[in-house]
Structures are given as C-alpha cells and as structure tokens.
Amino acid sequence: MMLTTIGLMSGTSLDGVDVAMIETDGKRVKAFGPSGYRPYTKDERNLLRQALTEAVDLAERDARPGILREAERAVTIAHAEAIAAFTAQNRITCEDIDIVGFHGQTVLHRPERKLTVQIGDAAALAKAIHIPVMHDFRAADVAAGGQGAPFVPVYHRALAQSLEREGPIVVVNIGGVSNITYIDGNDTLIACDTGPGNALLDDYMVRMTDQPFDCEGRMAAQGMVDVAWVMRALELPFFALQPPKSLDRNDFASLKLRDMPPADGAATLTAFTAEAIARIVQDASRAATARHCRSRRGVGLGSGRDRGTGLRVPGGAWPERPAAELSCHHGRADADDRGDHRAAVISMQLH
C-alpha cells in the first residue's frame, strides 16, 4: 500500500531539521514531493552540544536528566515548527499525510552496550501536528545485537533503483559521521559508518572561529594537510574493523591537532574524513571490478556534500593505495532536481 509520508531528520551535524515528502510502500519510492529545512539557532545548537556532553553518562535510554530534558523539548518544538512551515508553504493539510517519520536527535550511540539514545517527544509532536508519528527506529536493532546504524541503506537502494543505473553503486552520506551503502541489485546491500563526517571539523570551527561550519570549504581550501596526523588517526582500531560497524558522533573527539593555523587544521580534518571514505569506497570499487561491472559511480548525500570544497585526496600523499578523488558535483543529478532528495554525483577516478 502506498502512503504519503513526511520524513524528519535532525542529524549529528546539528545544523537543523530536514523535511521531505515521498510516496512509498516502504520498499520503493513512487514519487518525490517537496522538501524543506528548518535551521537550528545558535542557542539551540549550543544546547544540543551540552546535551551530547551530558549524555555520555546515560545508562538508560529513556532517562532525561539535567539539560537533556530541556534539549528534548527544544528538539520537539523545532520539528513541530518545521512541519508547520513545510505544510503551510506547500499548502498541505494534515489529512493529506498518512504518517510522519520522526528520528529525533541522537545524543549517544553505544551499540556495544546495546544502547542508543535519540531525544524528541513523539507523542507531543503528534499532538502538535495532528498527524500520526512513527519514531524510535534504532532501538530494536541495537537491543537485538545490531549496530542500529547506518540508518538509511534501504532508502539508498530505493534511490539507486530510481536512477536506473546498472552495476554496483556506492552511496556516500556525509553527516556528523560519514557512512556508505554498497548496492549491487536486490541481493547485495552492505552498509557501515566510515569514520568522521562533519562533526570534527564543525567542532573545530566553533572553537577556532566561532562559526558553526567551514562555509563552502573556504578555510580548508586555503590550508595544508598534516598527512602524518591523518595517517596516525587512520591507525585507530575502528578502521581495521569489517562491516557492520558504527560510530558515536564524538568517538574521535579525543583526537587533538598540533598547534597549526586554523586553515591547516580545517584542511587536515577534511582530509581525515575524505581518506576514511576513500578507503571504503575503493574496496567497493575493487569488488565491482572483480565482478566485471563497468559502473563506478557513486551518489553523495548529507549536509557534508553541500559544504563546498569537495573531498579531494591527493594520491601522492597517501602510501599504499592509488590516487583517488572524491569530488562532489553540486546541483542536479541526471538532470533530475528533487530538492533535498536530489543526489550529487561523486566521481571516483582511480589510477
């Protein structure tokens, strides 16, 4: 049965609430509707950063001590406002929507402890918007011993099918944490977190410049990468693990850069994200080559692909692998503009 649905997402980039409407039966996308965005204010972002800090000590996923209760209320209100603005702008009534998917805001992700915590009051949201709300998507998988992340590979497969491309496709999603989905027809679907996304760089920008992120990658583009630092960071145990594997937003927060100009710091953290992605993507590309598949295309999603510079990794700087470039091409994908559903094609040039 096809349903008209609205999806809400507030990711670990802490930038705001994304809104998207689609018609779906849960397996395929029949039609893409409009999309919208409600940015978090500076005060809201600061509140969520405090919530992330306090959530480290949580032992129960339903506990809301201290600042977490205030943060949950703020997240719920922001999502209600996002829905109100979206429906008003697009002249949609609550009767037009069958269900709303409400992810909430992840403040702690510890699958090894069978614990994942997303704040947001679904009952209060449903009452405010007068539409049924589905929520709490990760907990059951984590309780059963799964990773509970990445969250979107099934949707990525539906998106890949809509592109009507043959052969394997890799979807790269750059949020606070980066992840990939490797899709080869209906039988093969592999997904995992790859490493940091925007989180390390965003936190660095807040500390060094009081800006929430590196707008259009301008600062990173002016800097020099500390290659030795990146290579040491990539020796952390996470990068040797095989999928499935996932990360908490702050798993790499203890990593410290040496004293360097802010532009060099931004460039180094961007390179860390890019190289972690490139290593996983290259493995997927080898798999595609081994299967004699000609497709070597990828799809870039998430807030990171809209932040400018692109993820370009100079091959000569990285030992033990060929040159690779992951460059985000902004705007339309296949001349099919779908608002926030649109895909930015990532070219993988392997030499």
Short mmCIF file of N, CA and C in Angstrom, two decimals, residues 160-266:
data_model
loop_
_atom_site.label_atom_id
_atom_site.label_comp_id
_atom_site.label_asym_id
_atom_site.label_seq_id
_atom_site.Cartn_x
_atom_site.Cartn_y
_atom_site.Cartn_z
N ALA A 160 18.74 4.38 -5.53
CA ALA A 160 19.58 3.86 -6.60
C ALA A 160 18.74 3.26 -7.72
N GLN A 161 17.69 2.55 -7.36
CA GLN A 161 16.81 1.97 -8.36
C GLN A 161 16.14 3.05 -9.20
N SER A 162 15.83 4.17 -8.59
CA SER A 162 15.19 5.26 -9.33
C SER A 162 16.15 5.92 -10.31
N LEU A 163 17.47 5.76 -10.10
CA LEU A 163 18.45 6.33 -11.03
C LEU A 163 18.59 5.48 -12.28
N GLU A 164 18.12 4.23 -12.22
CA GLU A 164 18.13 3.33 -13.37
C GLU A 164 19.54 3.15 -13.93
N ARG A 165 20.49 2.90 -13.04
CA ARG A 165 21.87 2.62 -13.44
C ARG A 165 22.15 1.14 -13.23
N GLU A 166 22.94 0.57 -14.13
CA GLU A 166 23.34 -0.82 -13.97
C GLU A 166 24.62 -0.90 -13.15
N GLY A 167 24.82 -2.06 -12.52
CA GLY A 167 26.06 -2.29 -11.80
C GLY A 167 26.05 -1.74 -10.40
N PRO A 168 27.09 -2.01 -9.65
CA PRO A 168 27.17 -1.55 -8.26
C PRO A 168 27.16 -0.03 -8.16
N ILE A 169 26.53 0.45 -7.11
CA ILE A 169 26.52 1.87 -6.79
C ILE A 169 26.91 2.02 -5.33
N VAL A 170 27.76 2.98 -5.04
CA VAL A 170 28.12 3.31 -3.67
C VAL A 170 27.48 4.65 -3.32
N VAL A 171 26.73 4.68 -2.23
CA VAL A 171 26.13 5.92 -1.74
C VAL A 171 26.95 6.38 -0.54
N VAL A 172 27.44 7.60 -0.60
CA VAL A 172 28.22 8.19 0.49
C VAL A 172 27.36 9.25 1.17
N ASN A 173 27.13 9.09 2.45
CA ASN A 173 26.31 10.02 3.22
C ASN A 173 27.21 10.71 4.25
N ILE A 174 27.38 12.01 4.10
CA ILE A 174 28.29 12.74 4.99
C ILE A 174 27.47 13.61 5.92
N GLY A 175 27.30 13.15 7.14
CA GLY A 175 26.64 13.92 8.18
C GLY A 175 27.67 14.25 9.26
N GLY A 176 27.26 14.22 10.52
CA GLY A 176 28.24 14.36 11.59
C GLY A 176 29.24 13.22 11.54
N VAL A 177 28.73 12.02 11.23
CA VAL A 177 29.51 10.83 10.93
C VAL A 177 29.26 10.49 9.47
N SER A 178 30.26 9.93 8.78
CA SER A 178 30.07 9.52 7.39
C SER A 178 29.76 8.04 7.33
N ASN A 179 28.97 7.66 6.34
CA ASN A 179 28.70 6.25 6.11
C ASN A 179 28.51 5.98 4.63
N ILE A 180 28.60 4.71 4.27
CA ILE A 180 28.38 4.32 2.89
C ILE A 180 27.36 3.19 2.83
N THR A 181 26.73 3.08 1.67
CA THR A 181 25.91 1.94 1.34
C THR A 181 26.40 1.41 0.00
N TYR A 182 26.74 0.12 -0.05
CA TYR A 182 27.15 -0.54 -1.28
C TYR A 182 25.98 -1.36 -1.79
N ILE A 183 25.52 -1.06 -3.00
CA ILE A 183 24.31 -1.67 -3.56
C ILE A 183 24.67 -2.37 -4.86
N ASP A 184 24.32 -3.63 -4.95
CA ASP A 184 24.50 -4.37 -6.20
C ASP A 184 23.22 -5.15 -6.46
N GLY A 185 22.26 -4.51 -7.13
CA GLY A 185 20.98 -5.13 -7.40
C GLY A 185 20.16 -5.28 -6.13
N ASN A 186 19.31 -6.30 -6.12
CA ASN A 186 18.43 -6.51 -4.98
C ASN A 186 19.03 -7.43 -3.93
N ASP A 187 20.14 -8.11 -4.27
CA ASP A 187 20.67 -9.13 -3.38
C ASP A 187 21.76 -8.64 -2.45
N THR A 188 22.52 -7.64 -2.86
CA THR A 188 23.67 -7.20 -2.07
C THR A 188 23.43 -5.79 -1.55
N LEU A 189 23.43 -5.68 -0.24
CA LEU A 189 23.28 -4.37 0.42
C LEU A 189 24.19 -4.39 1.64
N ILE A 190 25.29 -3.65 1.57
CA ILE A 190 26.27 -3.58 2.65
C ILE A 190 26.38 -2.13 3.09
N ALA A 191 26.33 -1.89 4.38
CA ALA A 191 26.42 -0.51 4.88
C ALA A 191 27.23 -0.46 6.16
N CYS A 192 27.94 0.64 6.34
CA CYS A 192 28.67 0.86 7.59
C CYS A 192 29.06 2.32 7.69
N ASP A 193 29.36 2.75 8.91
CA ASP A 193 30.00 4.05 9.09
C ASP A 193 31.44 3.95 8.64
N THR A 194 31.94 5.02 8.04
CA THR A 194 33.31 5.01 7.51
C THR A 194 34.30 5.74 8.41
N GLY A 195 33.80 6.66 9.22
CA GLY A 195 34.67 7.49 10.04
C GLY A 195 34.00 8.84 10.28
N PRO A 196 34.78 9.86 10.57
CA PRO A 196 34.17 11.17 10.83
C PRO A 196 33.53 11.74 9.59
N GLY A 197 32.53 12.60 9.81
CA GLY A 197 31.93 13.36 8.74
C GLY A 197 32.22 14.83 8.98
N ASN A 198 31.17 15.58 9.33
CA ASN A 198 31.33 16.99 9.61
C ASN A 198 31.69 17.29 11.07
N ALA A 199 31.46 16.34 11.97
CA ALA A 199 31.49 16.65 13.39
C ALA A 199 32.83 17.23 13.85
N LEU A 200 33.92 16.56 13.51
CA LEU A 200 35.23 17.04 13.97
C LEU A 200 35.52 18.43 13.44
N LEU A 201 35.27 18.63 12.15
CA LEU A 201 35.54 19.93 11.54
C LEU A 201 34.62 21.01 12.10
N ASP A 202 33.33 20.69 12.25
CA ASP A 202 32.40 21.68 12.79
C ASP A 202 32.80 22.10 14.20
N ASP A 203 33.13 21.13 15.04
CA ASP A 203 33.54 21.45 16.41
C ASP A 203 34.81 22.30 16.41
N TYR A 204 35.72 21.98 15.51
CA TYR A 204 36.97 22.76 15.39
C TYR A 204 36.67 24.19 14.96
N MET A 205 35.76 24.36 14.01
CA MET A 205 35.41 25.70 13.55
C MET A 205 34.77 26.52 14.67
N VAL A 206 33.94 25.88 15.48
CA VAL A 206 33.33 26.59 16.61
C VAL A 206 34.41 27.07 17.56
N ARG A 207 35.36 26.19 17.87
CA ARG A 207 36.43 26.56 18.82
C ARG A 207 37.33 27.65 18.26
N MET A 208 37.69 27.54 17.00
CA MET A 208 38.73 28.42 16.44
C MET A 208 38.19 29.71 15.85
N THR A 209 36.95 29.68 15.33
CA THR A 209 36.43 30.84 14.61
C THR A 209 35.06 31.29 15.08
N ASP A 210 34.43 30.54 15.97
CA ASP A 210 33.07 30.81 16.43
C ASP A 210 32.07 30.73 15.28
N GLN A 211 32.41 29.98 14.23
CA GLN A 211 31.49 29.72 13.13
C GLN A 211 31.02 28.28 13.23
N PRO A 212 29.76 28.00 12.84
CA PRO A 212 29.24 26.65 13.03
C PRO A 212 29.83 25.62 12.08
N PHE A 213 30.36 26.05 10.93
CA PHE A 213 30.99 25.12 9.99
C PHE A 213 31.85 25.91 9.02
N ASP A 214 32.62 25.18 8.22
CA ASP A 214 33.51 25.79 7.24
C ASP A 214 32.70 26.05 5.98
N CYS A 215 32.16 27.26 5.87
CA CYS A 215 31.25 27.60 4.78
C CYS A 215 31.93 27.42 3.42
N GLU A 216 31.33 26.57 2.58
CA GLU A 216 31.81 26.27 1.24
C GLU A 216 33.24 25.73 1.23
N GLY A 217 33.71 25.25 2.38
CA GLY A 217 35.05 24.69 2.45
C GLY A 217 36.15 25.70 2.23
N ARG A 218 35.84 26.98 2.44
CA ARG A 218 36.81 28.03 2.09
C ARG A 218 38.08 27.95 2.93
N MET A 219 37.91 27.69 4.23
CA MET A 219 39.10 27.65 5.08
C MET A 219 39.95 26.44 4.77
N ALA A 220 39.33 25.28 4.63
CA ALA A 220 40.09 24.07 4.31
C ALA A 220 40.83 24.21 2.99
N ALA A 221 40.22 24.90 2.03
CA ALA A 221 40.83 25.06 0.71
C ALA A 221 42.11 25.88 0.77
N GLN A 222 42.27 26.68 1.82
CA GLN A 222 43.45 27.54 1.95
C GLN A 222 44.57 26.88 2.75
N GLY A 223 44.29 25.71 3.34
CA GLY A 223 45.25 25.12 4.26
C GLY A 223 46.06 23.99 3.67
N MET A 224 47.04 23.54 4.46
CA MET A 224 47.89 22.41 4.11
C MET A 224 47.56 21.25 5.04
N VAL A 225 47.47 20.06 4.46
CA VAL A 225 47.11 18.87 5.23
C VAL A 225 48.33 18.35 5.99
N ASP A 226 48.14 18.04 7.26
CA ASP A 226 49.15 17.35 8.05
C ASP A 226 48.96 15.86 7.78
N VAL A 227 49.64 15.35 6.76
CA VAL A 227 49.45 13.98 6.31
C VAL A 227 49.82 12.98 7.40
N ALA A 228 50.88 13.26 8.13
CA ALA A 228 51.31 12.33 9.18
C ALA A 228 50.22 12.19 10.25
N TRP A 229 49.56 13.29 10.60
CA TRP A 229 48.48 13.23 11.60
C TRP A 229 47.34 12.37 11.08
N VAL A 230 46.98 12.57 9.82
CA VAL A 230 45.87 11.79 9.25
C VAL A 230 46.21 10.30 9.25
N MET A 231 47.44 9.97 8.86
CA MET A 231 47.83 8.56 8.82
C MET A 231 47.80 7.93 10.20
N ARG A 232 48.23 8.68 11.23
CA ARG A 232 48.16 8.16 12.60
C ARG A 232 46.72 7.95 13.03
N ALA A 233 45.85 8.90 12.69
CA ALA A 233 44.44 8.78 13.06
C ALA A 233 43.81 7.54 12.41
N LEU A 234 44.23 7.24 11.20
CA LEU A 234 43.67 6.10 10.49
C LEU A 234 44.17 4.76 11.02
N GLU A 235 45.09 4.79 11.99
CA GLU A 235 45.55 3.56 12.63
C GLU A 235 44.67 3.17 13.82
N LEU A 236 43.68 3.99 14.15
CA LEU A 236 42.78 3.64 15.24
C LEU A 236 42.05 2.33 14.93
N PRO A 237 41.75 1.54 15.97
CA PRO A 237 41.17 0.20 15.75
C PRO A 237 39.91 0.18 14.89
N PHE A 238 39.09 1.24 14.96
CA PHE A 238 37.84 1.24 14.19
C PHE A 238 38.08 0.98 12.72
N PHE A 239 39.16 1.54 12.17
CA PHE A 239 39.37 1.47 10.73
C PHE A 239 39.80 0.09 10.26
N ALA A 240 40.21 -0.77 11.18
CA ALA A 240 40.57 -2.15 10.83
C ALA A 240 39.37 -3.09 10.90
N LEU A 241 38.27 -2.63 11.48
CA LEU A 241 37.09 -3.47 11.61
C LEU A 241 36.39 -3.64 10.26
N GLN A 242 35.78 -4.80 10.08
CA GLN A 242 34.97 -5.04 8.90
C GLN A 242 33.51 -4.69 9.20
N PRO A 243 32.73 -4.33 8.16
CA PRO A 243 31.30 -4.07 8.39
C PRO A 243 30.62 -5.34 8.90
N PRO A 244 29.54 -5.17 9.67
CA PRO A 244 28.90 -3.90 10.07
C PRO A 244 29.63 -3.24 11.22
N LYS A 245 29.68 -1.92 11.20
CA LYS A 245 30.30 -1.15 12.27
C LYS A 245 29.70 0.24 12.26
N SER A 246 29.65 0.87 13.43
CA SER A 246 29.05 2.20 13.52
C SER A 246 29.77 3.00 14.58
N LEU A 247 29.47 4.29 14.61
CA LEU A 247 30.18 5.24 15.47
C LEU A 247 29.21 6.14 16.23
N ASP A 248 29.65 6.60 17.38
CA ASP A 248 29.03 7.73 18.05
C ASP A 248 29.61 9.01 17.47
N ARG A 249 28.85 10.08 17.49
CA ARG A 249 29.32 11.34 16.92
C ARG A 249 30.67 11.74 17.48
N ASN A 250 30.90 11.50 18.76
CA ASN A 250 32.11 12.00 19.43
C ASN A 250 33.18 10.95 19.62
N ASP A 251 33.15 9.86 18.85
CA ASP A 251 34.15 8.81 19.01
C ASP A 251 35.57 9.28 18.72
N PHE A 252 35.71 10.31 17.90
CA PHE A 252 37.05 10.82 17.57
C PHE A 252 37.34 12.16 18.23
N ALA A 253 36.49 12.56 19.17
CA ALA A 253 36.63 13.88 19.78
C ALA A 253 37.92 14.02 20.59
N SER A 254 38.48 12.91 21.04
CA SER A 254 39.71 12.99 21.84
C SER A 254 40.95 13.24 21.00
N LEU A 255 40.84 13.12 19.66
CA LEU A 255 41.98 13.39 18.80
C LEU A 255 42.30 14.89 18.83
N LYS A 256 43.55 15.21 19.01
CA LYS A 256 43.98 16.60 19.10
C LYS A 256 44.97 16.93 18.00
N LEU A 257 44.73 18.03 17.32
CA LEU A 257 45.69 18.53 16.35
C LEU A 257 46.84 19.23 17.06
N ARG A 258 48.02 19.21 16.42
CA ARG A 258 49.11 20.02 16.94
C ARG A 258 48.78 21.49 16.71
N ASP A 259 49.55 22.38 17.28
CA ASP A 259 49.36 23.80 17.03
C ASP A 259 49.61 24.09 15.56
N MET A 260 48.62 24.68 14.90
CA MET A 260 48.74 24.99 13.48
C MET A 260 47.74 26.07 13.13
N PRO A 261 47.92 26.77 12.02
CA PRO A 261 46.93 27.76 11.61
C PRO A 261 45.57 27.10 11.41
N PRO A 262 44.49 27.84 11.68
CA PRO A 262 43.15 27.26 11.52
C PRO A 262 42.89 26.66 10.14
N ALA A 263 43.43 27.28 9.11
CA ALA A 263 43.21 26.74 7.77
C ALA A 263 43.85 25.37 7.62
N ASP A 264 45.03 25.17 8.20
CA ASP A 264 45.68 23.86 8.14
C ASP A 264 44.89 22.84 8.95
N GLY A 265 44.35 23.26 10.09
CA GLY A 265 43.53 22.35 10.88
C GLY A 265 42.29 21.92 10.12
N ALA A 266 41.63 22.88 9.46
CA ALA A 266 40.43 22.56 8.69
C ALA A 266 40.77 21.63 7.54
#
